[in-house]
Coordinates of C-alpha atoms in Angstrom, one line a residue:
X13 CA 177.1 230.1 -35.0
X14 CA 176.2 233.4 -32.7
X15 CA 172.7 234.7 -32.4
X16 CA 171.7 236.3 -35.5
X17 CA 171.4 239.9 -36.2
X18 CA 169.7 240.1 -39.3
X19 CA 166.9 238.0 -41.8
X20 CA 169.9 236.6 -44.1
X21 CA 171.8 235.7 -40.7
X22 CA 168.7 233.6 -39.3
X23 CA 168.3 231.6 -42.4
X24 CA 171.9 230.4 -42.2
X25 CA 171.8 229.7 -37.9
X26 CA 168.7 227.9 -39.1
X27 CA 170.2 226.0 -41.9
X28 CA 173.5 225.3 -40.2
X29 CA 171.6 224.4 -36.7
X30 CA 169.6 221.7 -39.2
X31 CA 173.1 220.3 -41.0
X32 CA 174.4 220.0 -37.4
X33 CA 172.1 217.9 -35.8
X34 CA 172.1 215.5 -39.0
X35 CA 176.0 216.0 -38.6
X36 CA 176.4 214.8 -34.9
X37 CA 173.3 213.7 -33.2
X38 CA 173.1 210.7 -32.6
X39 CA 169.5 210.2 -32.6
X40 CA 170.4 210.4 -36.7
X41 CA 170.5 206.4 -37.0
X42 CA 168.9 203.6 -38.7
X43 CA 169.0 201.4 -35.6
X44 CA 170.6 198.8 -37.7
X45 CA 173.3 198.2 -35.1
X46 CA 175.8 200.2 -36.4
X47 CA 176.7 203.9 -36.7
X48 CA 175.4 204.3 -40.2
X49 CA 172.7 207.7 -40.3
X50 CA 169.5 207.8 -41.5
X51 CA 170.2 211.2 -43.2
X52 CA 173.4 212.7 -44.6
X53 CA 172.5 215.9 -45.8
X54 CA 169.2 218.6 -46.1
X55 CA 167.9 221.2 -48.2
X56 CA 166.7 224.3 -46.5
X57 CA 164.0 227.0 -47.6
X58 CA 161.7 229.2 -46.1
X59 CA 158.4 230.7 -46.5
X60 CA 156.4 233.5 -45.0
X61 CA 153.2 232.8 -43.5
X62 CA 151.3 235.2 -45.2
X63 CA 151.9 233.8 -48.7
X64 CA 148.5 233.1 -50.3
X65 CA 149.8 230.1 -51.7
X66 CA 148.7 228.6 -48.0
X67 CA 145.2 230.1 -48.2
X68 CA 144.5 228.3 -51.6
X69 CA 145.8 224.8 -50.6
X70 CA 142.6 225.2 -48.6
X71 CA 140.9 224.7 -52.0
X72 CA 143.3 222.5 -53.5
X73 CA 144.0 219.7 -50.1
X74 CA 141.0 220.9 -48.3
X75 CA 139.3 223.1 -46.0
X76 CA 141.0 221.5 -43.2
X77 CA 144.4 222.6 -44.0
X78 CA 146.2 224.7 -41.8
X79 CA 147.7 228.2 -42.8
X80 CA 150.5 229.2 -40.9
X81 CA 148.5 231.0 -38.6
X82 CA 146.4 228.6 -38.1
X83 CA 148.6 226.0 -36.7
X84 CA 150.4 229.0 -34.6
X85 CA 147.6 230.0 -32.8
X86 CA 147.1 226.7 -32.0
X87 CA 150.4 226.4 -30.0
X88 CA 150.5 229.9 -29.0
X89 CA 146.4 230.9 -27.9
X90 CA 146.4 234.9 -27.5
X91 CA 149.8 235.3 -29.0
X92 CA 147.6 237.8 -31.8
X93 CA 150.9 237.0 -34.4
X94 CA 150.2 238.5 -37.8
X95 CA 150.3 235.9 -40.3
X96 CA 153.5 238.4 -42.0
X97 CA 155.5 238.1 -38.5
X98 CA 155.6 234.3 -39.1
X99 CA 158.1 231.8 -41.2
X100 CA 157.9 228.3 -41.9
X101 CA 161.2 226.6 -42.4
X102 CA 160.7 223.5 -44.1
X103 CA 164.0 221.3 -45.1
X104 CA 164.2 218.5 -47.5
X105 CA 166.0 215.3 -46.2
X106 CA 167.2 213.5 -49.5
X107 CA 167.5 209.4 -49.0
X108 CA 171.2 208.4 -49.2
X109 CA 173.7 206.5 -51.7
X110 CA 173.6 203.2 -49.8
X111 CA 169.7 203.3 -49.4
X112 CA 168.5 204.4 -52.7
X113 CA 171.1 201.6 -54.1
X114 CA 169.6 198.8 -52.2
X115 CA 165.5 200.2 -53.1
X116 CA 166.5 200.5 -56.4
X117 CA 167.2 196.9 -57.0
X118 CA 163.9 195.8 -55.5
X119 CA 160.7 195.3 -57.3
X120 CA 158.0 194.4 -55.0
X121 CA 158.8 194.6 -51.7
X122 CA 161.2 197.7 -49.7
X123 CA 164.7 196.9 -49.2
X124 CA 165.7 197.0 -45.8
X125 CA 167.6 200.2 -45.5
X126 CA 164.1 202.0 -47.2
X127 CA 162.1 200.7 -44.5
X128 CA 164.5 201.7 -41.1
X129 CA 164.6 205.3 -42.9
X130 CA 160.5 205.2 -43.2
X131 CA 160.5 204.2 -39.6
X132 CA 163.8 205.0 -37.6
X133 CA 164.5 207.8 -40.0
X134 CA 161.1 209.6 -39.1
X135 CA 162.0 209.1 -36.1
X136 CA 165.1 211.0 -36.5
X137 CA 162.8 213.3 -38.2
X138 CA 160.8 214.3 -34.9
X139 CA 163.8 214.8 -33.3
X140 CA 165.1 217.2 -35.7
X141 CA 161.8 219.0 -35.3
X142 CA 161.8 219.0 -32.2
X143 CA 165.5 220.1 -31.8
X144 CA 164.4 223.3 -34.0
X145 CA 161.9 224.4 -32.0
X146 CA 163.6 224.1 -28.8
X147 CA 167.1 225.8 -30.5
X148 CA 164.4 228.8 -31.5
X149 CA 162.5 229.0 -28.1
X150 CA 165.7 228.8 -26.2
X151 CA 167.0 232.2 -28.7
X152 CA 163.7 233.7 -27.6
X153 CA 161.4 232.9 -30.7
X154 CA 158.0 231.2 -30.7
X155 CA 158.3 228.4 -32.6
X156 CA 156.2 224.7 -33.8
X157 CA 156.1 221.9 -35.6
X158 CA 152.9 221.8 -37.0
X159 CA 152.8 217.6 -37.4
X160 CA 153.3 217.6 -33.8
X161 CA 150.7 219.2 -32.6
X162 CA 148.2 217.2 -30.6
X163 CA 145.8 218.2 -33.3
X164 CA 147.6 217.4 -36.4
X165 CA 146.2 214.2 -37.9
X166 CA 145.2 212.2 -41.3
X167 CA 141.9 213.6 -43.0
X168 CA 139.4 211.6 -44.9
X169 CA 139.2 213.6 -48.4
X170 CA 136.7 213.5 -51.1
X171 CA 139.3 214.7 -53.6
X172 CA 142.5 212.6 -52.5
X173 CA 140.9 210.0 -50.4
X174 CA 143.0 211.0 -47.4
X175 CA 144.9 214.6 -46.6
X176 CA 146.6 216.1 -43.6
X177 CA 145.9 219.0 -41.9
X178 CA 149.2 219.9 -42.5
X179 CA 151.3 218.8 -45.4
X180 CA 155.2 218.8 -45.0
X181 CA 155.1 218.7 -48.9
X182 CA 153.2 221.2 -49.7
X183 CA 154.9 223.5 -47.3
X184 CA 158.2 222.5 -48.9
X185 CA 156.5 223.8 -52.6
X186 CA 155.7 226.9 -51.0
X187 CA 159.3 227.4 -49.7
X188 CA 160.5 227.3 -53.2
X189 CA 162.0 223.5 -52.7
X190 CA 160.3 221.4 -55.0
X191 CA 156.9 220.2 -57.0
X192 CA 155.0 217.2 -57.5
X193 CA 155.4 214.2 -59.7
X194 CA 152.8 211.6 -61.3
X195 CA 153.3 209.9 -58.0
X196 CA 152.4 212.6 -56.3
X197 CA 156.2 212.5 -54.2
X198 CA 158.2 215.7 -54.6
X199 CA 160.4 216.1 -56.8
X200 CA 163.3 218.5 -55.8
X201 CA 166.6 219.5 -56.9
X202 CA 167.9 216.4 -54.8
X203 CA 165.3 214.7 -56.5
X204 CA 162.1 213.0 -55.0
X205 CA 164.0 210.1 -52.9
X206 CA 163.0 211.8 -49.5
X207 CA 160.9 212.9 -46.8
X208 CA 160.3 216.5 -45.5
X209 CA 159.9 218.5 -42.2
X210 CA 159.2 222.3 -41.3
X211 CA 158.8 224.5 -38.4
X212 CA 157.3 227.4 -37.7
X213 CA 158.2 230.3 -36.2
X214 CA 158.0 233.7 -35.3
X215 CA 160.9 235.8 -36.3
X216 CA 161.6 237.5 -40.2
X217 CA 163.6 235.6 -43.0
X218 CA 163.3 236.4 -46.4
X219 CA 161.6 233.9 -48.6
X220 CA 163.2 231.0 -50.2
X221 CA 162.1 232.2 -54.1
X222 CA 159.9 229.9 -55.6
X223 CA 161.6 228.8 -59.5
X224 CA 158.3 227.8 -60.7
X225 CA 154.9 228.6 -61.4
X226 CA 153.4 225.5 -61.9
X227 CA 153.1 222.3 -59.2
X228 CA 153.9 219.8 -61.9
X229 CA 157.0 221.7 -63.1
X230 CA 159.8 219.6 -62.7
X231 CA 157.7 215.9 -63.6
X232 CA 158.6 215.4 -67.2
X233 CA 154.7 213.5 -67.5
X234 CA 153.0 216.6 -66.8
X235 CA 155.3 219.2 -68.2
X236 CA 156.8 217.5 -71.5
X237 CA 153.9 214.7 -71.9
X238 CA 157.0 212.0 -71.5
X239 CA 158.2 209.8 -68.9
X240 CA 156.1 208.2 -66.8
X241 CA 158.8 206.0 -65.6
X242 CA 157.4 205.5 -61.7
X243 CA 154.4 203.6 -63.5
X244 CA 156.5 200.4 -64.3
X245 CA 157.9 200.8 -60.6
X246 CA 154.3 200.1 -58.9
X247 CA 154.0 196.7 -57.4
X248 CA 150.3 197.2 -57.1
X249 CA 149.6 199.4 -60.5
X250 CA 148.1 202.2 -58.3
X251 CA 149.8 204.3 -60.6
X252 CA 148.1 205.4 -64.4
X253 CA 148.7 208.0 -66.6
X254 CA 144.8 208.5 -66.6
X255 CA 144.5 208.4 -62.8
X256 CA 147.7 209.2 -61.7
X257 CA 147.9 208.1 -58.0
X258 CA 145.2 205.7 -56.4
X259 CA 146.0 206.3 -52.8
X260 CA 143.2 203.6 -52.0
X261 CA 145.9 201.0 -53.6
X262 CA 149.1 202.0 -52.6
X263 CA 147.7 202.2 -48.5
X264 CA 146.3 199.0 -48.7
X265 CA 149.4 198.0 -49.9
X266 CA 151.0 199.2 -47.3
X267 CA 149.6 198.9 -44.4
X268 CA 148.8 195.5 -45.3
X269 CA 151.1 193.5 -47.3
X270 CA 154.6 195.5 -46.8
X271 CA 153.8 195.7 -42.7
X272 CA 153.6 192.1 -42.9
X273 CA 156.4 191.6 -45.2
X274 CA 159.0 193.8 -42.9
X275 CA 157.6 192.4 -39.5
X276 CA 158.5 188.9 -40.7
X277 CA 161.3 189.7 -42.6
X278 CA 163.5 192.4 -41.0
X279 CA 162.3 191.8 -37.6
X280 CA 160.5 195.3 -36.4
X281 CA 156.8 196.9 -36.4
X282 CA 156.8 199.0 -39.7
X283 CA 155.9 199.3 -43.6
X284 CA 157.2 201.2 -46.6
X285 CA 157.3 201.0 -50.2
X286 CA 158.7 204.3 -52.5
X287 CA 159.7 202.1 -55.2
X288 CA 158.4 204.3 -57.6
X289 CA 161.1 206.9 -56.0
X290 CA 163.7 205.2 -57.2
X291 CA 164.9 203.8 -60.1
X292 CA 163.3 206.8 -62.2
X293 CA 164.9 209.7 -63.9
X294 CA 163.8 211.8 -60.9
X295 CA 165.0 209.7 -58.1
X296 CA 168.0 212.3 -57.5
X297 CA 167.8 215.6 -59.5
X298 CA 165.2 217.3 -61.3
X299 CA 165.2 215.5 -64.6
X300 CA 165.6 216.5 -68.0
X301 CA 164.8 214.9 -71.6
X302 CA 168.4 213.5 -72.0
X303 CA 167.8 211.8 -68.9
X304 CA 165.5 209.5 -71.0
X305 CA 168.0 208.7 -72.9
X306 CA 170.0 206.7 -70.2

């Protein structure tokens, strides 16, 4: 695609320059030995960096949290960028067929194809990041990935036990691409099998609108009082309708029995679970009542 001309013209050289890379890089792989990608296809939207939805997740995740600007100056010193100047391009990555197939089956431990996507495919993640910046600094634009930065990193959190400084989730809600579920993954039109990326950078695209007004919207627990399907899914219960996610539980779990589990089993250095991502109404669309009915 040529160098765009106008706000509607950057968002699709953007969204095209993300379906490409997924589309022909090969850095797109599980590492499994064959040719098979970790990610098929993406969902683009776009945010402005003065949208106050970024100054109250300082409230809501914590103080810590970057704004846009925050996380800009941080890469550019001196640049003196208004906060309206900036956009953050965040892109969904839904999991595909063959992978949510095989995690769907499971019950306690990840399937194999789950865990090279947590590990190989967030790999292919950074690389995508990193492709978009350098594709917008080489047009000319002053761009970053916020997770990237040397001082992006894991925050303890009184509220959520632990919180980023910047959340790829929370800047795919404000982009209009999603909200969160009882298990606190996102839930988006592709549904909430998936894992998230944005860049930021300075040049003008018009805002991705946002169909919501609430961040439970699209979880049928917290909008319609139904559902809960992603409970039954938790190897470790850290899932309740009362407490909804017990991130003290589902890390220890983690980092403890699953890293054990895929070391031993599969052969690598990694860990993963998402079982309550599939195998739920919301796994790949934004459910609805009839989908209770299945």
């Amino acid at each position: 695609m040529s160098m765009p001309v106008s706000a509607q013209d950057s968002a699709a050289w953007i969204t095209q320059t993300i379906l490409d890379f997924l589309q022909n890089s090969p850095e797109n792989s599980l590492a499994n030995g064959t040719t098979e990608k970790a990610w098929e296809t993406a969902l683009v939207g776009f945010s402005n960096g003065a949208d106050p939805i970024y100054a109250s997740y300082k409230d809501h995740v914590g103080e810590f949290h970057w704004t846009p600007l925050e996380a800009f100056d941080l890469a550019y010193p001196g640049a003196n960028a208004p906060a309206e100047e900036l956009t953050v391009i965040s892109y969904i990555l839904p999991q595909t067929e063959a992978t949510k197939a095989d995690h769907r089956q499971e019950t306690r431990v990840p399937s194999e194809r789950w865990t090279r996507t947590r590990i190989f495919g967030e790999k292919t993640n950074e690389a995508l990041r990193r492709h978009v910046v350098a594709t917008l600094q080489e047009a000319g634009y002053q761009a970053l990935a916020p997770t990237l930065l040397p001082d992006w990193k894991m925050m303890p959190s009184e509220r959520f036990f632990l919180a980023s400084r910047w959340s790829e989730r929370h800047a795919a809600h404000a982009a209009g691409l999603g909200t969160f579920g009882l298990c606190d993954a996102m839930i988006t039109p592709l549904g909430k099998a998936m894992r998230a990326g944005s860049v930021i950078a300075r040049l003008s695209i018009e805002p991705t609108p946002r169909p919501y007004t609430d961040h439970h919207a699209y979880c049928l627990f917290y909008s319609q009082g139904v559902c809960g399907k992603c409970i039954d899914r938790c190897p470790v219960n850290a899932l309740s309708r009362e407490g909804g996610h017990d991130k003290k539980k589902c890390l220890a779990f983690l980092r403890g029995v699953t890293a054990d589990y895929v070391k031993n089993t599969f052969g690598f250095e990694g860990y993963g679970c998402g079982l309550c991502q599939t195998g739920v109404p919301c796994e790949s669309k934004i459910p609805t009542l009839e989908d209770l009915e299945d």
